[in-house]
XYZ file of C-alpha atoms in Angstrom:
162
model
C -40.047 8.468 -113.998
C -38.422 8.768 -110.687
C -36.114 6.549 -108.567
C -38.033 6.624 -105.374
C -36.494 3.550 -103.730
C -39.772 1.687 -103.741
C -39.892 -2.207 -104.202
C -42.874 -3.252 -106.103
C -44.372 -6.611 -107.167
C -46.281 -6.943 -110.443
C -49.624 -8.660 -109.688
C -51.075 -8.535 -113.144
C -51.643 -6.378 -116.183
C -54.449 -3.807 -117.430
C -53.831 -4.306 -121.089
C -50.088 -3.485 -121.382
C -49.853 -1.421 -118.042
C -48.550 -3.329 -114.936
C -50.526 -3.478 -111.832
C -48.015 -3.074 -108.869
C -48.173 -3.655 -105.198
C -45.804 -1.907 -102.726
C -43.578 -4.416 -101.158
C -41.107 -2.202 -99.382
C -38.238 0.355 -99.383
C -34.949 -0.332 -100.987
C -32.327 -0.056 -98.298
C -34.996 -0.388 -95.559
C -33.389 -3.002 -93.084
C -32.612 -3.597 -89.449
C -29.082 -4.334 -88.799
C -27.408 -4.399 -85.252
C -24.736 -6.869 -85.853
C -24.434 -7.277 -89.694
C -27.633 -9.274 -90.206
C -29.590 -6.981 -92.500
C -33.001 -8.020 -91.957
C -35.384 -6.564 -94.843
C -38.810 -5.402 -94.817
C -39.974 -8.634 -97.111
C -38.180 -10.813 -94.742
C -39.990 -9.552 -91.855
C -43.262 -9.816 -93.603
C -42.794 -13.271 -94.547
C -41.793 -14.345 -91.041
C -44.861 -12.611 -89.419
C -47.230 -14.358 -92.047
C -45.639 -17.754 -91.126
C -45.617 -17.162 -87.409
C -49.104 -15.577 -87.210
C -51.393 -16.590 -89.892
C -53.688 -13.875 -90.813
C -51.128 -11.169 -89.854
C -52.040 -7.913 -91.744
C -49.199 -5.563 -90.535
C -45.701 -5.978 -88.956
C -43.477 -3.332 -87.685
C -40.089 -3.957 -86.123
C -37.180 -2.035 -84.615
C -34.003 -2.979 -82.715
C -33.995 -3.099 -78.967
C -30.456 -1.971 -78.379
C -28.857 -3.795 -75.301
C -25.700 -5.612 -74.471
C -27.219 -8.273 -76.684
C -29.552 -6.715 -79.064
C -32.705 -8.103 -80.316
C -35.788 -7.261 -82.425
C -39.048 -5.841 -81.056
C -41.692 -6.849 -83.509
C -45.316 -5.751 -83.593
C -47.765 -7.846 -85.647
C -51.268 -6.709 -86.560
C -54.160 -9.098 -86.766
C -57.674 -8.720 -87.743
C -58.916 -9.145 -84.157
C -57.430 -8.043 -80.860
C -55.489 -10.699 -79.323
C -53.460 -11.052 -75.888
C -49.609 -10.404 -76.223
C -47.837 -13.396 -78.029
C -46.589 -16.212 -76.006
C -43.163 -17.914 -76.417
C -44.590 -20.226 -79.052
C -45.383 -17.376 -81.470
C -42.250 -15.526 -80.828
C -40.235 -18.875 -81.370
C -42.056 -19.388 -84.586
C -41.222 -15.759 -85.705
C -37.574 -16.427 -84.698
C -37.564 -19.626 -86.586
C -39.114 -18.288 -89.738
C -36.971 -15.193 -89.805
C -33.839 -17.597 -89.493
C -34.949 -19.358 -92.564
C -35.499 -16.191 -94.334
C -32.055 -14.514 -93.455
C -29.042 -16.703 -92.866
C -27.041 -13.956 -91.322
C -29.723 -13.442 -88.782
C -29.761 -17.261 -88.150
C -25.750 -17.151 -87.721
C -26.141 -14.189 -85.157
C -28.962 -15.834 -83.048
C -26.924 -19.156 -82.977
C -23.735 -17.342 -81.977
C -25.496 -15.554 -79.179
C -24.817 -12.061 -80.683
C -28.524 -11.545 -81.115
C -31.130 -12.240 -78.514
C -34.567 -13.806 -79.285
C -37.079 -11.429 -80.774
C -39.882 -9.704 -78.543
C -43.126 -10.232 -80.293
C -46.560 -8.499 -79.552
C -49.722 -9.051 -81.373
C -51.951 -6.026 -81.804
C -55.231 -5.208 -83.474
C -54.624 -4.145 -87.133
C -56.691 -0.968 -86.174
C -53.436 0.427 -84.632
C -51.821 0.857 -88.060
C -55.234 2.236 -89.325
C -55.230 4.871 -86.478
C -51.462 5.545 -87.326
C -52.491 6.349 -90.957
C -55.519 8.346 -89.996
C -53.239 10.559 -87.614
C -50.611 11.029 -90.317
C -53.306 12.212 -92.870
C -54.826 14.633 -90.347
C -51.167 16.068 -89.873
C -51.103 16.797 -93.637
C -49.313 13.677 -95.099
C -50.955 12.855 -98.441
C -52.638 9.602 -97.890
C -51.419 7.997 -101.316
C -47.794 8.466 -100.257
C -48.219 6.780 -96.854
C -46.597 3.378 -96.587
C -46.987 0.904 -93.946
C -44.315 1.385 -91.175
C -42.247 -1.866 -91.354
C -38.733 -1.076 -90.471
C -39.085 1.563 -87.912
C -37.120 3.555 -85.392
C -37.789 3.165 -81.583
C -39.893 6.251 -81.415
C -42.301 5.042 -83.978
C -42.411 1.774 -82.435
C -43.474 3.469 -79.255
C -46.145 5.620 -81.079
C -47.714 2.446 -82.370
C -47.662 0.896 -78.837
C -49.260 4.092 -77.550
C -52.157 3.973 -80.272
C -52.754 0.456 -78.995
C -52.901 1.565 -75.385
C -49.711 -0.432 -74.472
C -46.671 1.161 -72.737
C -43.278 0.705 -74.277
C -40.738 -1.446 -72.471
């Protein structure tokens, strides 16, 4: 037994052995002004704002007023999200995280930037990591990411970072 920092959800049992699904990493959060947005909160907000979402990756865009840059993977390629989807994500995340809601309301955090991408972007990222020698079983979806990984995902989608 090891303390790996993984958060899991028990989805059932095989006899007395629990079946678990990886949920996220303990301590994996985004915080620019004390809001501490977690991976599960990002996943739930993406699912509410973009029904059918299969992946979400987010980083902080550092500026005078910081904001989240959010990539959402969908089963089919879609055009970049409009203000409606960004507004829906923002509202869903505010319901998930009261500190985020407070920072948005006070103007200390700007609205999120949301881009819809085909889910194949994350599949290509995974394939690239495996080819580079990462054990496939140890790869977890990149949810809370640094700007460099955010840019890598955009490049895999053929989109230039802003």
